[in-house]
Tab-separated table of C-alpha atoms and ligand atoms in Angstrom:
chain	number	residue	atom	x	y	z
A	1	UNK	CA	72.467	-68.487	18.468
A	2	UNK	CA	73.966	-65.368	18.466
A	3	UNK	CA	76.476	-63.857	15.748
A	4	UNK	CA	78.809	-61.593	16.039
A	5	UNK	CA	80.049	-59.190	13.088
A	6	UNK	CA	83.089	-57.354	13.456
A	7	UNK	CA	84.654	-55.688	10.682
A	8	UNK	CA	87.972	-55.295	10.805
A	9	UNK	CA	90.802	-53.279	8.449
A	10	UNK	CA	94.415	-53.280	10.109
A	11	UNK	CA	93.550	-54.564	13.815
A	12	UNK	CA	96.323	-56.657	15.027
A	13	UNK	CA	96.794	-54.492	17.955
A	14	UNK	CA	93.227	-55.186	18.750
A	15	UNK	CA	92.503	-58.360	17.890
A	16	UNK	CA	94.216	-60.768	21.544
A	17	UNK	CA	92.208	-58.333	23.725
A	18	UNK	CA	89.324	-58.334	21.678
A	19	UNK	CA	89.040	-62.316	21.515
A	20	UNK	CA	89.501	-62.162	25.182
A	21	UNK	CA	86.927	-59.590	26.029
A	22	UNK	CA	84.500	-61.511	23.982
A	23	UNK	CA	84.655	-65.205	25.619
A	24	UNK	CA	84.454	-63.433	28.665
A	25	UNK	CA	81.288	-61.501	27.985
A	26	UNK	CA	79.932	-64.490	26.492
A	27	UNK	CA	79.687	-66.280	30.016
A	28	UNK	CA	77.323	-63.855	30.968
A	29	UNK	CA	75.258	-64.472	27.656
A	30	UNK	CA	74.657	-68.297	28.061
A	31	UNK	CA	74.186	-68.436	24.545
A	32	UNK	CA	75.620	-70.161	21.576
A	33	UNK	CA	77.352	-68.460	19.574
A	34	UNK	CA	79.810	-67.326	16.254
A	35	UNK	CA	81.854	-64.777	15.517
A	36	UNK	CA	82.573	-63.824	11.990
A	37	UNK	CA	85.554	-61.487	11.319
A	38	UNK	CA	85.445	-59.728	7.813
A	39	UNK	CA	89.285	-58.909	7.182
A	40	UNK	CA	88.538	-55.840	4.605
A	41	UNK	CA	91.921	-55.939	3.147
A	42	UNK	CA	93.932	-55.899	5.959
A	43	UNK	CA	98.277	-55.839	5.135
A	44	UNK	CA	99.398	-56.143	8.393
A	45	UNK	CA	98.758	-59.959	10.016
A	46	UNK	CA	94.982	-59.666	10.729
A	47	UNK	CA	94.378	-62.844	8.653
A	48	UNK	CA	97.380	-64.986	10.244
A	49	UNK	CA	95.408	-63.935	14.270
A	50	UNK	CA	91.904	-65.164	12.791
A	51	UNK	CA	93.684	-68.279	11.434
A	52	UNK	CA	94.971	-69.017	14.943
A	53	UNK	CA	91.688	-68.090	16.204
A	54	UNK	CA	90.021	-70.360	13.750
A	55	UNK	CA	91.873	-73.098	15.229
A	56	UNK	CA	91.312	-72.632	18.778
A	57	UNK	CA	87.714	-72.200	18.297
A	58	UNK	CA	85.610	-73.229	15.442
A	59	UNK	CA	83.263	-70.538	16.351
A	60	UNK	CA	85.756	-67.529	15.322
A	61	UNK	CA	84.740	-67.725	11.564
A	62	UNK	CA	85.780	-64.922	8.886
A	63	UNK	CA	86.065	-63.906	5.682
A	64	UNK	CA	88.598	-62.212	3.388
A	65	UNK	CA	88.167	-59.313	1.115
A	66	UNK	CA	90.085	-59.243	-1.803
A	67	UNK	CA	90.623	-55.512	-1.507
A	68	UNK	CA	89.383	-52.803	1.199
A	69	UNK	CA	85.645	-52.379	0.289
A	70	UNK	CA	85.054	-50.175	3.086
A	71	UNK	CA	83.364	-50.381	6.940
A	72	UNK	CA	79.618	-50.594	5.528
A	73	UNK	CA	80.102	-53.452	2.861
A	74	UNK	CA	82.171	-55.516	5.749
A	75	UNK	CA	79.406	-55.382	7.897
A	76	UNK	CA	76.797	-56.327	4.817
A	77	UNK	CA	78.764	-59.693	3.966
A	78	UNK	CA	78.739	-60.647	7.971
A	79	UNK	CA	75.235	-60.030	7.954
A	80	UNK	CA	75.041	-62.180	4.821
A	81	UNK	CA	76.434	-64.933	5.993
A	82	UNK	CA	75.419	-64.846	10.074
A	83	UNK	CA	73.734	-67.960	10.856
A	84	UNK	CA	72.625	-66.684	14.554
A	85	UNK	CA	68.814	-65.867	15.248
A	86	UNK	CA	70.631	-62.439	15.748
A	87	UNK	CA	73.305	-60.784	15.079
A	88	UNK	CA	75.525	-57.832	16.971
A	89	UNK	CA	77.544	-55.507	14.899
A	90	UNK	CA	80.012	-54.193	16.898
A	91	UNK	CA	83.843	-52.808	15.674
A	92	UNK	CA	87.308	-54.774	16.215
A	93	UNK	CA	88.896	-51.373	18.437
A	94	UNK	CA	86.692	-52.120	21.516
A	95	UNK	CA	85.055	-48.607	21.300
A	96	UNK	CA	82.331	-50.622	21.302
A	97	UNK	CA	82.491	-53.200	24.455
A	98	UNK	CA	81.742	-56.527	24.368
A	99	UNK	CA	80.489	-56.230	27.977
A	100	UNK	CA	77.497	-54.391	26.741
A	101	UNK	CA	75.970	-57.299	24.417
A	102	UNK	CA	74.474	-58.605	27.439
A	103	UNK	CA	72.244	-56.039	27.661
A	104	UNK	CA	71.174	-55.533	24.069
A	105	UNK	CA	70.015	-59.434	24.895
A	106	UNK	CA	68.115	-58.985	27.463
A	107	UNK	CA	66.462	-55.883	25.641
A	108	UNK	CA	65.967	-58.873	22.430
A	109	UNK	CA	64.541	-61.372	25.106
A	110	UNK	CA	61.885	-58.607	25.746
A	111	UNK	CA	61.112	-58.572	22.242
A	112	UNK	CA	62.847	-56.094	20.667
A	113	UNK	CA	64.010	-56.520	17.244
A	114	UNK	CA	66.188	-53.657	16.932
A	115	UNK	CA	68.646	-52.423	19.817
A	116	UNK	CA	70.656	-49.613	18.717
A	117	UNK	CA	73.520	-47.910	21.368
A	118	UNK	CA	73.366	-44.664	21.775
A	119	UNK	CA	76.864	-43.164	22.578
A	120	UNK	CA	76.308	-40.597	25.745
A	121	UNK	CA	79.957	-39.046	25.145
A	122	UNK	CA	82.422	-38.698	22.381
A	123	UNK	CA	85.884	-38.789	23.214
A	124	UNK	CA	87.067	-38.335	19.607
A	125	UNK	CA	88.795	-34.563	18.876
A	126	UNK	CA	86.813	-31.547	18.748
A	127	UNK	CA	86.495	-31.578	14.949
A	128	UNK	CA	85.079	-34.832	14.517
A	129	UNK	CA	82.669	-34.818	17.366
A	130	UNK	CA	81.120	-31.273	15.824
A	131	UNK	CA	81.384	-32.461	12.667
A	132	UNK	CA	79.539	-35.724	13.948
A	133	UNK	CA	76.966	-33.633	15.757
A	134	UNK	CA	76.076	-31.401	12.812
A	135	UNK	CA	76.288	-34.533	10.226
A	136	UNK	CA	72.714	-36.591	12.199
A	137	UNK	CA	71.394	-32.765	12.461
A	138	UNK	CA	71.259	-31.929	8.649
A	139	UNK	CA	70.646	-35.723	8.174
A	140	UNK	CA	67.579	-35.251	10.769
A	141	UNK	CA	66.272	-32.207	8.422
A	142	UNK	CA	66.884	-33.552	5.335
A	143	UNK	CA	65.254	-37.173	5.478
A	144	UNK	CA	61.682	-38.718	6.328
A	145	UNK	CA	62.648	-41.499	8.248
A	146	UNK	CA	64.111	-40.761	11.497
A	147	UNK	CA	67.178	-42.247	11.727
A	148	UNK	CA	68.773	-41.808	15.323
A	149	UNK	CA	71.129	-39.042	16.145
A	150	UNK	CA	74.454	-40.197	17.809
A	151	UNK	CA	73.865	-43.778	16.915
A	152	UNK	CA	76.463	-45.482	15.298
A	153	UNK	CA	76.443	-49.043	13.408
A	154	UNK	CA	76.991	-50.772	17.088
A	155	UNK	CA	73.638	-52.697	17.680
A	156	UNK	CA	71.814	-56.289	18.095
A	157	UNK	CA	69.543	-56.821	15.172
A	158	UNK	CA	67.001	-59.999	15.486
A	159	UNK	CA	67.137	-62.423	12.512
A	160	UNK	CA	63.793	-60.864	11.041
A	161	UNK	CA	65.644	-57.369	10.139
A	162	UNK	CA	68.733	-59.195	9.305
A	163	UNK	CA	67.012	-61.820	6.645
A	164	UNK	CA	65.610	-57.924	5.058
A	165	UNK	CA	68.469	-56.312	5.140
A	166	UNK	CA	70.025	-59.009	3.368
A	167	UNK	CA	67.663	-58.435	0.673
A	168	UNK	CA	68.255	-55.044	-0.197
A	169	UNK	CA	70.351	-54.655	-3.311
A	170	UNK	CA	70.887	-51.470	-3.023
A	171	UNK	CA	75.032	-51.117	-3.613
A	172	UNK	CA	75.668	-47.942	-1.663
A	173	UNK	CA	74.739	-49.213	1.830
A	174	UNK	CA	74.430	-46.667	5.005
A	175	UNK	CA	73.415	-49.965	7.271
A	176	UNK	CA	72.458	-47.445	9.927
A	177	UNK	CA	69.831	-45.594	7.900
A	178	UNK	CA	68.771	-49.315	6.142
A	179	UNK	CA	68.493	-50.435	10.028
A	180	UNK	CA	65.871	-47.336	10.689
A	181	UNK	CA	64.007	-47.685	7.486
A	182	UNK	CA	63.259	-51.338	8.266
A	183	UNK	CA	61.298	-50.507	10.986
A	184	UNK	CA	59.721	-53.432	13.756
A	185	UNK	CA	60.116	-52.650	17.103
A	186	UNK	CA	63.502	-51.016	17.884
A	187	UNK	CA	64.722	-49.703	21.145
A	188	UNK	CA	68.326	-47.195	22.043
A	189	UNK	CA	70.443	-48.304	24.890
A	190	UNK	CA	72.782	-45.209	26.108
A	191	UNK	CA	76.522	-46.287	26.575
A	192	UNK	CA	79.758	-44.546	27.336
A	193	UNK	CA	81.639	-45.100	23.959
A	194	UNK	CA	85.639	-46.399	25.263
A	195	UNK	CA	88.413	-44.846	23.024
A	196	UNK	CA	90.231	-46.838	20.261
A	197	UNK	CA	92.041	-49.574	22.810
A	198	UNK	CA	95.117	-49.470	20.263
A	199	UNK	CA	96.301	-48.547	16.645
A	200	UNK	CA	95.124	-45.735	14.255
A	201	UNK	CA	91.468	-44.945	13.155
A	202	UNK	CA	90.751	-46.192	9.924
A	203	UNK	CA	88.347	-44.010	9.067
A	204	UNK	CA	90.040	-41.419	7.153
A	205	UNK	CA	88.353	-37.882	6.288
A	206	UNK	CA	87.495	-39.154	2.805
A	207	UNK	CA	86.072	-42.502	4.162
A	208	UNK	CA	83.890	-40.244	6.771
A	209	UNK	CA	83.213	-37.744	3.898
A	210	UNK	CA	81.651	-40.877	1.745
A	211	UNK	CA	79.713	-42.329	4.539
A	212	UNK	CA	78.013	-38.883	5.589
A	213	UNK	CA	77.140	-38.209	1.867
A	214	UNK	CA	76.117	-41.921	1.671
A	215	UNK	CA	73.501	-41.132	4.285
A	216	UNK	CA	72.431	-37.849	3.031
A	217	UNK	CA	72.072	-39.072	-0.787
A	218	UNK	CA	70.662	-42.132	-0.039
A	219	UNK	CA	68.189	-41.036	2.538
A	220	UNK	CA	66.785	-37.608	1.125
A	221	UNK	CA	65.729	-36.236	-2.445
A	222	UNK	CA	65.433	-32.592	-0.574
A	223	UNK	CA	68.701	-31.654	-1.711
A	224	UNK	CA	67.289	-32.093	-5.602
A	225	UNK	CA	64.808	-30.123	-4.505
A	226	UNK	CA	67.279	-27.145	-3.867
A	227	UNK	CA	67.809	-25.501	-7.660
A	228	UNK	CA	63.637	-25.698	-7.686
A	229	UNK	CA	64.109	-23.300	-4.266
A	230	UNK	CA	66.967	-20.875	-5.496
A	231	UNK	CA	65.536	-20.650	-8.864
A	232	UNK	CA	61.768	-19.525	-7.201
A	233	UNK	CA	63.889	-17.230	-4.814
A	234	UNK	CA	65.969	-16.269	-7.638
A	235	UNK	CA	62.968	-15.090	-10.031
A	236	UNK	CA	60.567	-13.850	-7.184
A	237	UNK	CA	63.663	-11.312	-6.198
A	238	UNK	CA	64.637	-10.238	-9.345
A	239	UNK	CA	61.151	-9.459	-10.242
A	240	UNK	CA	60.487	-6.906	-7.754
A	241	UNK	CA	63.543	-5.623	-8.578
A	242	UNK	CA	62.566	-5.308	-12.255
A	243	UNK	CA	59.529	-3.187	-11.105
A	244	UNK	CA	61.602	-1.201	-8.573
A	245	UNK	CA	63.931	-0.074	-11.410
A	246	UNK	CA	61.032	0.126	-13.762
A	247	UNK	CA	59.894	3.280	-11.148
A	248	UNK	CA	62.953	4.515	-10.070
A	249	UNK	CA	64.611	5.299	-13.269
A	250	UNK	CA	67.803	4.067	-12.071
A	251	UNK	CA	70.615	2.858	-13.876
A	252	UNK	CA	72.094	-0.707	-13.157
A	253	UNK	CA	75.633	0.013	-12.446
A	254	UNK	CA	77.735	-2.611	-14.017
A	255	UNK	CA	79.433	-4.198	-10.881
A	256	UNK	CA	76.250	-4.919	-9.566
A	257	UNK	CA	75.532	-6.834	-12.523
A	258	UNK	CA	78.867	-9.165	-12.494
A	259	UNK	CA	77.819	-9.916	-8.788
A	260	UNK	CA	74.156	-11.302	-9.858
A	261	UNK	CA	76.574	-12.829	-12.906
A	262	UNK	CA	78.951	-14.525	-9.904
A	263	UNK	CA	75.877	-15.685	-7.952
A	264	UNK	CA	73.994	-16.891	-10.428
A	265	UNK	CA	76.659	-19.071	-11.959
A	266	UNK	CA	77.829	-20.371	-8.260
A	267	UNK	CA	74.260	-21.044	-7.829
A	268	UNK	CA	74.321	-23.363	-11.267
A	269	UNK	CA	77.472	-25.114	-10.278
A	270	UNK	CA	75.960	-25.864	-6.916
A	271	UNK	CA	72.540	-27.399	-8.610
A	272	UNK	CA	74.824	-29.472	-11.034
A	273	UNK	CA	76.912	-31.004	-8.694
A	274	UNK	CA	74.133	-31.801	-6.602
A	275	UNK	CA	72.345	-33.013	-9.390
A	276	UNK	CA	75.985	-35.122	-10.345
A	277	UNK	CA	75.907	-36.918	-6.923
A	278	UNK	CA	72.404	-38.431	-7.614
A	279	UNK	CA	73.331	-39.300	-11.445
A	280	UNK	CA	76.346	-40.931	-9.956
A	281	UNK	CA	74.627	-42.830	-7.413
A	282	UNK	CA	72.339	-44.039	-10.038
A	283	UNK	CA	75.119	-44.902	-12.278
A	284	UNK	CA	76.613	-47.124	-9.801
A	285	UNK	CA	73.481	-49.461	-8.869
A	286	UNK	CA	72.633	-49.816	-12.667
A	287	UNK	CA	76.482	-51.525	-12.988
A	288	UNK	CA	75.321	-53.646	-10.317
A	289	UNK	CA	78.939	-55.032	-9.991
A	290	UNK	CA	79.357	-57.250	-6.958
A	291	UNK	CA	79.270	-55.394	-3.701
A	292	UNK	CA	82.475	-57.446	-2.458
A	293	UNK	CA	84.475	-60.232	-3.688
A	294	UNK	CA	85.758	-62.538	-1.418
A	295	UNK	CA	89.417	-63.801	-1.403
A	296	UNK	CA	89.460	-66.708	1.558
A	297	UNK	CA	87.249	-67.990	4.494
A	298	UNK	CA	87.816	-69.486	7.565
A	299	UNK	CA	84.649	-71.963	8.845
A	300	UNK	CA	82.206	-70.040	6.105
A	301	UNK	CA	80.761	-71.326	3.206
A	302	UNK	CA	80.381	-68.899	0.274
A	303	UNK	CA	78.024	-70.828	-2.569
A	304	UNK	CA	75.246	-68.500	-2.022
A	305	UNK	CA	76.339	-65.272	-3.677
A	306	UNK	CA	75.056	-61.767	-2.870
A	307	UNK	CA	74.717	-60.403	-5.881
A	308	UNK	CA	72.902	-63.868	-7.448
A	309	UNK	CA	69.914	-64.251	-4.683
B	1	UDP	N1	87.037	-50.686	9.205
B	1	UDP	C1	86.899	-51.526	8.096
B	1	UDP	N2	87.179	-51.040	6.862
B	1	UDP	C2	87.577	-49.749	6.648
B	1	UDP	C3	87.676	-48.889	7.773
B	1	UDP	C4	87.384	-49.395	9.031
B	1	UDP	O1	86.546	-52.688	8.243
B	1	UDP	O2	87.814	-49.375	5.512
B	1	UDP	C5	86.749	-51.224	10.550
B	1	UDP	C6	87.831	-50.998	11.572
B	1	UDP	O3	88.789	-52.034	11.562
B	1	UDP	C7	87.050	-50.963	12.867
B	1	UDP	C8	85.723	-50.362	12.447
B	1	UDP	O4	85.639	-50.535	11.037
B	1	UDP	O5	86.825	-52.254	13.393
B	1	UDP	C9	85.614	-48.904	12.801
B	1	UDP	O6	86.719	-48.199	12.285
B	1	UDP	P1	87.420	-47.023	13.075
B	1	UDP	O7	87.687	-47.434	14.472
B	1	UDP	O8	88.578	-46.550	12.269
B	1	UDP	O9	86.278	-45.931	13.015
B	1	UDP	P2	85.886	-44.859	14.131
B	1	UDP	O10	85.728	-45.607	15.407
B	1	UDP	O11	86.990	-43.895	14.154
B	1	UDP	O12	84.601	-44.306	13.600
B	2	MG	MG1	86.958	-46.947	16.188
């Protein structure tokens, strides 16, 4: 069986055409199969469509959040509770088509464990695709595992990665990154990414701004590793100048000095924050407060808790 995550926050618009774009790529499949619907908060009627949905079908399942936890933690509690020998992650605005599933499964029937898309084309603006672009770059540098550029969460994981993913415990959750650092045999399909079919994106900058540094602080000490840099760079350069002055006789003129002063504390700041992020990170896995709490279900059963495993 296959399940189907879809994380959805405010998709009314989307949510007709979406139901109808997935029965009709599921012909194609001839597989069983479930969707489950995480409704992160929603306040428009997202909930009342899955109830009606739940009622046609018994296979449209979903759960509630009692709050907006945010994109990643969505996709983490449909992973939870998927009961498929895989499961697809794919979003509720059809930027990620249904129609392509049917290839990730054939790619799964060869016996991959991982297929990942890889989106050829951006059709977002011109901010968000550089910023995109130069995000998986520093990314790239920054961390050990290679976790794909231009891949977003869209992807068929087999039951193997899903069952370890499940059993990470970790509270700030980049899945994409988790995905890559599982490891097994994974595979990247190319696909023409569609634009949202209606609606806003509800990603704002913030939300975008959290997942990037999510995947940077998460996935790389290197930027710890910075003050230990600057400071070497710091002493090696003001060390020759010592001895240059030391030779030359000359006098340090005082503005000079204020710039060093200016530097040196921007340099500090820089270190600390850096240093702030981490402590904060740490902070919030040692609270080790539930990742989500759920507020209704629709076909699920929730006894087996998350944080309790
Ligand atoms: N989403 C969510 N919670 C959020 C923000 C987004 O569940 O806090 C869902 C949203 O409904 C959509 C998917 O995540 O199904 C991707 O969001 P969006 O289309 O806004 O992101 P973009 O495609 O712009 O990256
Ligand atoms: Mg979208």
């Amino acid at each position: 069986m296959i399940t189907l995550v879809i994380p959805c926050f405010n998709e009314q618009e989307n949510l007709p055409l979406l139901y109808e774009k997935i029965i009709k790529a599921a012909e194609e499949w001839k597989e069983p199969f479930e969707v489950i619907i995480i409704d992160d908060g929603s306040n428009d009627s997202t909930w009342e469509i899955l109830k009606q949905f739940h009622t046609k079908d018994v296979r449209w399942k979903a759960l509630r959040f009692s709050r907006n936890f945010g994109h990643q933690k969505a996709i983490s509690a449909g992973l939870f509770y998927a009961g498929g020998d895989c499961a697809v992650i794919l979003d509720a605005d059809l930027q990620d088509s249904p129609g392509e599933v049917r290839r990730f499964i054939e790619k799964w029937k060869e016996g991959y464990e991982v297929i990942y898309a890889i989106r050829l084309k951006r059709k977002e603006n011109f901010f968000k695709r550089v910023s995109y672009k130069i995000f998986y770059r520093i990314l790239g540098c920054l961390s050990d595992i290679k976790i794909p550029y231009d891949s977003g969460d869209f992807c068929l994981i087999d039951r193997k990665v899903i069952d370890v993913l499940n059993s990470i415990r970790e509270q700030d959750r980049f899945v994409r990154g988790l995905r890559a650092w599982i490891g097994f045999r994974q595979v990247g399909i190319k696909y023409e990414r569609n634009i949202r079919h209606a609606g806003k994106p509800k990603f704002t900058l913030r939300k975008l701004k959290n997942l990037a540094f999510s995947g940077i602080f998460s996935f790389s000490i290197v930027p710890l590793q910075i003050a230990t840099y600057l400071g070497l760079i710091i002493c090696a350069t003001t060390f020759l100048l010592a001895i240059f002055y030391f030779f030359k006789h000359f006098s340090v003129q005082p503005h000079y000095i204020l710039i060093i002063a200016f530097f040196l504390g921007g340099a500090q700041l820089l270190c600390l924050g850096v240093l702030g992020e981490y402590i904060g990170r740490i902070y919030n896995e040692v609270r080790n407060r539930p990742l989500w709490i759920i507020r209704d279900t629709l076909g699920i059963n929730i006894k087996k808790h998350f944080n309790s495993l």
